[in-house]
Short mmCIF file of C-alpha atoms in Angstrom, two decimals:
data_model
loop_
_atom_site.label_atom_id
_atom_site.label_comp_id
_atom_site.label_asym_id
_atom_site.label_seq_id
_atom_site.Cartn_x
_atom_site.Cartn_y
_atom_site.Cartn_z
CA MET A 885 23.02 23.36 -17.61
CA THR A 886 20.13 25.77 -17.03
CA GLN A 887 18.64 26.62 -13.64
CA GLN A 888 15.45 24.74 -14.54
CA GLU A 889 17.46 21.63 -15.42
CA VAL A 890 19.28 21.84 -12.09
CA LEU A 891 16.00 22.12 -10.22
CA ARG A 892 14.61 19.11 -12.07
CA LEU A 893 17.55 16.89 -11.15
CA PRO A 894 16.32 15.88 -7.64
CA VAL A 895 12.85 15.07 -9.01
CA SER A 896 14.35 13.06 -11.87
CA TYR A 897 16.59 11.14 -9.45
CA VAL A 898 13.68 10.29 -7.14
CA ALA A 899 11.57 9.12 -10.08
CA ARG A 900 14.33 6.72 -11.20
CA SER A 901 15.57 5.44 -7.82
CA PRO A 902 13.61 2.44 -6.48
CA LEU A 903 15.18 2.73 -3.01
CA VAL A 904 14.36 6.44 -2.63
CA LEU A 905 10.85 5.81 -3.91
CA LEU A 906 10.44 2.92 -1.46
CA ALA A 907 11.38 5.22 1.42
CA LEU A 908 8.95 7.91 0.22
CA CYS A 909 6.16 5.36 -0.26
CA GLY A 910 6.81 4.00 3.23
CA LEU A 911 6.63 7.48 4.73
CA VAL A 912 3.34 8.25 2.93
CA PHE A 913 2.01 4.81 3.94
CA ALA A 914 2.70 5.52 7.61
CA THR A 915 1.29 9.04 7.34
CA ARG A 916 -1.95 7.67 5.87
CA ILE A 917 -2.28 5.27 8.80
CA MET A 918 -1.88 8.15 11.27
CA ILE A 919 -4.43 10.28 9.39
CA SER A 920 -6.85 7.34 9.12
CA LYS A 921 -6.78 6.82 12.87
CA ALA A 922 -7.39 10.51 13.48
CA ALA A 923 -10.28 10.57 10.97
CA LEU A 924 -11.90 7.52 12.56
CA ASN A 925 -11.53 9.09 16.00
CA ALA A 926 -13.22 12.23 14.61
CA GLY A 927 -16.33 10.21 13.75
CA MET A 928 -15.78 8.82 10.26
CA GLN A 929 -16.45 5.14 9.49
CA PRO A 930 -13.96 2.78 7.78
CA PHE A 931 -15.74 2.31 4.43
CA GLN A 932 -16.73 5.97 4.36
CA LEU A 933 -13.07 6.90 4.79
CA ALA A 934 -11.97 4.49 2.04
CA LEU A 935 -14.54 5.82 -0.41
CA VAL A 936 -13.79 9.47 0.29
CA ALA A 937 -10.03 8.85 0.02
CA ASN A 938 -10.31 7.08 -3.35
CA VAL A 939 -12.81 9.48 -4.92
CA GLY A 940 -10.90 12.50 -3.63
CA ALA A 941 -7.60 11.13 -4.92
CA GLY A 942 -9.23 10.61 -8.30
CA LEU A 943 -10.44 14.21 -8.36
CA ILE A 944 -6.82 15.29 -7.87
CA LEU A 945 -5.11 12.87 -10.26
CA LEU A 946 -7.59 12.86 -13.16
CA PRO A 947 -7.07 16.58 -13.99
CA LEU A 948 -3.30 15.99 -13.86
CA LEU A 949 -3.76 13.10 -16.27
CA ALA A 950 -5.82 15.25 -18.63
CA ALA A 951 -3.29 18.09 -18.44
CA SER A 952 -0.49 15.68 -19.36
CA GLY A 953 -2.33 14.71 -22.52
CA GLN A 954 -2.69 11.09 -21.45
CA GLY A 955 -5.76 8.95 -21.03
CA ILE A 956 -6.81 5.91 -19.02
CA PRO A 957 -6.50 2.73 -21.13
CA ARG A 958 -10.11 1.70 -21.80
CA GLN A 959 -9.92 -1.40 -23.97
CA ARG A 960 -11.95 -4.39 -22.80
CA ARG A 961 -8.92 -6.21 -21.38
CA HIS A 962 -7.98 -3.10 -19.40
CA LEU A 963 -11.47 -2.78 -17.92
CA VAL A 964 -11.32 -6.44 -16.90
CA LEU A 965 -7.89 -5.80 -15.37
CA TYR A 966 -9.22 -2.88 -13.30
CA LEU A 967 -12.15 -5.00 -12.12
CA VAL A 968 -9.96 -7.95 -11.15
CA LEU A 969 -7.47 -5.74 -9.31
CA GLY A 970 -10.31 -3.92 -7.56
CA ILE A 971 -11.61 -7.25 -6.25
CA ILE A 972 -8.27 -8.90 -5.42
CA SER A 973 -6.31 -5.89 -4.17
CA PHE A 974 -9.09 -4.10 -2.34
CA THR A 975 -12.46 -5.78 -1.88
CA ILE A 976 -11.36 -9.20 -0.59
CA PRO A 977 -8.60 -7.92 1.78
CA THR A 978 -10.81 -5.09 3.09
CA VAL A 979 -13.89 -7.21 3.76
CA LEU A 980 -11.87 -10.10 5.16
CA GLY A 981 -9.81 -7.73 7.29
CA TYR A 982 -13.05 -6.27 8.67
CA TYR A 983 -13.98 -9.68 10.11
CA ILE A 984 -10.47 -10.65 11.18
CA VAL A 985 -9.99 -7.49 13.21
CA ASP A 986 -13.26 -8.24 14.99
CA ARG A 987 -12.46 -11.88 15.77
CA VAL A 988 -8.66 -12.14 16.04
CA GLY A 989 -7.66 -8.56 16.84
CA PRO A 990 -6.14 -5.68 14.86
CA ALA A 991 -2.56 -6.77 15.59
CA TYR A 992 -2.94 -9.91 13.49
CA THR A 993 -3.90 -8.06 10.29
CA SER A 994 -0.79 -5.89 10.34
CA THR A 995 1.41 -8.82 11.38
CA VAL A 996 0.24 -11.29 8.74
CA TYR A 997 0.61 -8.64 6.03
CA SER A 998 4.38 -8.95 6.51
CA LEU A 999 4.22 -12.27 4.64
CA SER A 1000 3.38 -10.40 1.42
CA PRO A 1001 7.01 -9.96 0.22
CA LEU A 1002 7.79 -13.67 0.63
CA LEU A 1003 4.60 -14.66 -1.18
CA THR A 1004 5.21 -12.08 -3.92
CA MET A 1005 8.74 -13.37 -4.44
CA SER A 1006 7.51 -16.98 -4.57
CA PHE A 1007 4.73 -16.13 -7.06
CA ALA A 1008 7.09 -14.07 -9.22
CA ALA A 1009 9.71 -16.84 -9.32
CA GLY A 1010 7.15 -19.56 -9.94
CA LEU A 1011 5.58 -17.66 -12.84
CA GLY A 1012 8.92 -16.62 -14.30
CA ILE A 1013 8.30 -12.89 -13.83
CA GLU A 1014 11.38 -12.33 -11.63
CA ARG A 1015 14.29 -14.62 -10.81
CA MET A 1016 14.75 -15.59 -7.17
CA TYR A 1017 18.43 -14.82 -6.69
CA LEU A 1018 20.29 -14.96 -3.40
CA ARG A 1019 20.79 -11.24 -2.71
CA ARG A 1020 17.13 -10.36 -3.10
CA PHE A 1021 16.02 -13.43 -1.13
CA ALA A 1022 18.39 -12.49 1.70
CA GLY A 1023 17.15 -8.89 1.63
CA ILE A 1024 13.51 -9.98 1.92
CA LEU A 1025 14.33 -12.31 4.84
CA ILE A 1026 16.32 -9.60 6.64
CA GLY A 1027 13.41 -7.18 6.15
CA LEU A 1028 11.00 -9.81 7.50
CA ALA A 1029 13.20 -10.26 10.58
CA GLY A 1030 13.17 -6.49 11.08
CA MET A 1031 9.40 -6.41 10.74
CA ALA A 1032 9.09 -9.22 13.31
CA ALA A 1033 11.21 -7.20 15.73
CA LEU A 1034 8.94 -4.17 15.32
CA VAL A 1035 5.67 -6.06 15.88
CA GLN A 1036 6.87 -8.49 18.55
CA GLN A 1037 4.86 -6.70 21.25
CA GLN A 1038 1.69 -7.01 19.15
CA LEU A 1039 2.04 -10.79 18.86
CA ALA A 1040 0.86 -11.19 22.46
CA GLU A 1041 -2.43 -9.46 21.53
CA ILE A 1042 -3.38 -12.01 18.86
CA ASP A 1043 -6.16 -14.46 19.73
CA PHE A 1044 -4.81 -17.66 18.17
CA SER A 1045 -7.78 -19.64 19.53
CA GLN A 1046 -9.74 -18.38 16.50
CA THR A 1047 -8.02 -20.97 14.30
CA VAL A 1048 -10.27 -20.65 11.25
CA TRP A 1049 -9.93 -16.86 11.11
CA VAL A 1050 -6.18 -17.07 11.72
CA LEU A 1051 -5.87 -19.37 8.70
CA LEU A 1052 -8.20 -17.20 6.60
CA GLY A 1053 -5.96 -14.26 7.44
CA ILE A 1054 -3.30 -15.72 5.14
CA ILE A 1055 -5.57 -14.71 2.26
CA VAL A 1056 -4.82 -11.03 2.98
CA PRO A 1057 -1.08 -11.14 2.12
CA ALA A 1058 -1.83 -13.65 -0.64
CA CYS A 1059 -4.17 -11.11 -2.26
CA ALA A 1060 -1.56 -8.37 -1.85
CA ALA A 1061 1.04 -10.61 -3.50
CA ALA A 1062 -1.34 -11.58 -6.31
CA GLY A 1063 -2.12 -7.91 -6.94
CA ASN A 1064 1.59 -7.11 -7.14
CA ILE A 1065 2.10 -9.84 -9.74
CA ILE A 1066 -1.00 -8.98 -11.81
CA ARG A 1067 -0.11 -5.27 -11.98
CA THR A 1068 3.36 -6.11 -13.28
CA ALA A 1069 2.35 -8.88 -15.68
CA TYR A 1070 -0.57 -6.98 -17.21
CA TRP A 1071 0.59 -3.38 -16.95
CA PRO A 1072 -1.13 -1.61 -19.89
CA LYS A 1073 1.50 -1.22 -22.60
CA GLY A 1074 2.66 2.36 -22.97
CA SER A 1075 0.71 3.59 -19.93
CA SER A 1076 2.34 5.74 -17.27
CA ALA A 1077 2.06 5.19 -13.54
CA LEU A 1078 -0.33 8.15 -13.44
CA ALA A 1079 -2.67 6.67 -16.06
CA PHE A 1080 -2.68 3.18 -14.53
CA SER A 1081 -3.20 4.46 -10.99
CA CYS A 1082 -6.20 6.52 -12.15
CA GLY A 1083 -7.77 3.42 -13.68
CA ILE A 1084 -7.35 1.45 -10.48
CA LEU A 1085 -8.66 4.38 -8.43
CA LEU A 1086 -11.90 4.35 -10.39
CA SER A 1087 -12.35 0.60 -10.05
CA SER A 1088 -11.56 0.55 -6.33
CA SER A 1089 -13.95 3.46 -5.73
CA LEU A 1090 -16.69 1.48 -7.46
CA MET A 1091 -15.91 -1.58 -5.34
CA VAL A 1092 -16.07 0.43 -2.12
CA ALA A 1093 -19.38 2.01 -3.12
CA LEU A 1094 -20.90 -1.40 -3.84
CA VAL A 1095 -19.61 -3.08 -0.68
CA ALA A 1096 -20.02 -0.26 1.86
CA PRO A 1097 -23.84 -0.56 2.42
CA PHE A 1098 -23.37 -4.16 3.61
CA PHE A 1099 -21.20 -3.00 6.51
CA GLU A 1100 -22.21 0.60 7.24
CA ALA A 1101 -25.23 2.85 6.88
CA PRO A 1102 -24.21 5.62 4.44
CA SER A 1103 -27.00 7.79 5.84
CA SER A 1104 -25.08 7.92 9.13
CA TRP A 1105 -21.83 9.12 7.56
CA ILE A 1106 -20.61 12.44 8.94
CA PHE A 1107 -19.30 15.11 6.58
CA VAL A 1108 -20.40 18.49 7.96
CA ASP A 1109 -17.91 18.75 10.78
CA ARG A 1110 -14.80 20.90 10.95
CA ASP A 1111 -12.49 18.14 12.21
CA VAL A 1112 -13.89 15.57 9.76
CA LEU A 1113 -13.44 17.95 6.83
CA PHE A 1114 -9.87 18.67 7.87
CA TRP A 1115 -8.95 14.99 8.04
CA ILE A 1116 -10.77 14.29 4.77
CA GLY A 1117 -8.56 16.89 3.08
CA CYS A 1118 -5.42 15.36 4.57
CA MET A 1119 -6.50 11.84 3.58
CA VAL A 1120 -7.31 12.82 0.02
CA VAL A 1121 -3.92 14.47 -0.54
CA THR A 1122 -1.96 11.58 0.99
CA SER A 1123 -4.04 9.01 -0.93
CA ALA A 1124 -3.37 10.72 -4.26
CA SER A 1125 0.35 10.90 -3.44
CA SER A 1126 0.36 7.28 -2.32
CA TYR A 1127 -1.26 5.95 -5.49
CA LEU A 1128 1.07 7.89 -7.76
CA LEU A 1129 4.25 7.01 -5.85
CA ASN A 1130 3.28 3.35 -5.36
CA PHE A 1131 2.55 2.76 -9.02
CA ARG A 1132 5.76 4.48 -10.07
CA LEU A 1133 7.69 2.33 -7.59
CA GLN A 1134 6.20 -0.87 -8.97
CA GLU A 1135 6.78 0.31 -12.53
CA ILE A 1136 10.55 0.68 -12.03
CA GLY A 1137 11.19 -1.63 -9.07
CA GLY A 1138 9.11 -4.69 -9.93
CA PRO A 1139 6.62 -6.59 -7.76
CA VAL A 1140 9.06 -8.14 -5.28
CA PHE A 1141 10.89 -4.94 -4.43
CA PHE A 1142 7.58 -3.06 -4.22
CA SER A 1143 6.16 -5.64 -1.80
CA GLN A 1144 8.56 -4.41 0.91
CA LEU A 1145 6.32 -1.35 1.26
CA GLY A 1146 4.62 -2.87 4.31
CA TYR A 1147 7.98 -3.22 6.07
CA TRP A 1148 8.98 0.37 5.42
CA GLY A 1149 5.52 1.71 6.22
CA THR A 1150 5.57 -0.04 9.59
CA GLY A 1151 9.08 1.24 10.24
CA PHE A 1152 8.11 4.84 9.52
CA GLY A 1153 4.99 4.33 11.64
CA VAL A 1154 7.16 3.45 14.62
CA VAL A 1155 9.36 6.50 14.02
CA LEU A 1156 6.38 8.87 13.61
CA ALA A 1157 4.75 7.50 16.76
CA ALA A 1158 7.97 8.23 18.65
CA LEU A 1159 8.23 11.76 17.25
CA LEU A 1160 4.56 12.75 17.49
CA PHE A 1161 3.23 10.77 20.44
CA ASP A 1162 6.32 10.29 22.60
CA ASP A 1163 6.34 6.51 22.10
CA VAL A 1164 9.58 4.91 23.26
CA LEU A 1165 11.95 3.47 20.68
CA THR A 1166 13.33 0.31 22.27
CA VAL A 1167 16.66 -1.27 21.34
CA LEU A 1168 14.72 -4.03 19.57
CA SER A 1169 12.79 -1.43 17.55
CA VAL A 1170 16.02 0.26 16.45
CA VAL A 1171 17.47 -3.11 15.44
CA GLY A 1172 14.28 -3.84 13.52
CA LEU A 1173 14.44 -0.51 11.69
CA ALA A 1174 18.08 -1.11 10.79
CA ALA A 1175 17.24 -4.58 9.48
CA ILE A 1176 14.40 -3.23 7.30
CA ILE A 1177 16.71 -0.60 5.76
CA ALA A 1178 19.50 -3.14 5.22
CA GLY A 1179 17.05 -5.58 3.67
CA GLY A 1180 15.75 -2.91 1.31
CA VAL A 1181 19.26 -1.94 0.21
CA LEU A 1182 20.21 -5.58 -0.36
CA ALA A 1183 17.00 -6.41 -2.21
CA ASN A 1184 17.57 -3.41 -4.49
CA ARG A 1185 20.91 -4.70 -5.71
CA ARG A 1186 20.71 -6.70 -8.90
CA ARG A 1187 23.02 -9.42 -9.95
CA GLY A 1188 25.82 -7.91 -11.90
#
């Protein structure tokens, strides 16, 4: 075995291991949240940040796609797929989340998102895309219990008196679950994770550009600022990494396993907050983290 082959082994293992990819995706997910908060505190606006992140990620991934000799699938059915996913996976959850945060509180959005794995599993089983077998079902439930332990302090911040908006909030994880199913069921034949993620990046960027003026004034967006430019750079790099890793994870892990990303992202968020901001890890938080890891390991095991 040559030295180059030895060096490629870790990369090859990561690319083929759903559990390792899930951990990496969760870490990048949590890192993006931290960077997003810093960018917003520096003066950026939410839709501005989303647009810059998507366009910037595209500018990184598209040259890689060209260098690999691949292309974005551009048949009519693929363009329709990108449009549908842009609406379901980004536009509806983002716009709805904008209102829910204002009326119910930010804690509810992150809490209700934890229903995505259960909904994804139900949709996948109902449509015959994945079988609902006991090990995976138990893993998802254990992960959900871990997630509940991590966000239990946030539950007290939710304004449940806003009944209509609380019920509408269920649409957010439902859209996430539907997006997971659609990406798996209609993955362009022969396309790599890189090619498919570039197609979705372009469609989501278009959606953001169309929706943004209804919520923000683009003329007030700040770009010429040292701190803003720094956080833009960080966000672009993490967004490109996130898209590529997430699509690869769904490609090899399937929609149900991929849907645990929210659990792992929240878990890494708790750990990063403890390391970077001196937040205290309670016993309940540690138990929650352990449950999320155990659930991921169990959900990754297939019936032999």
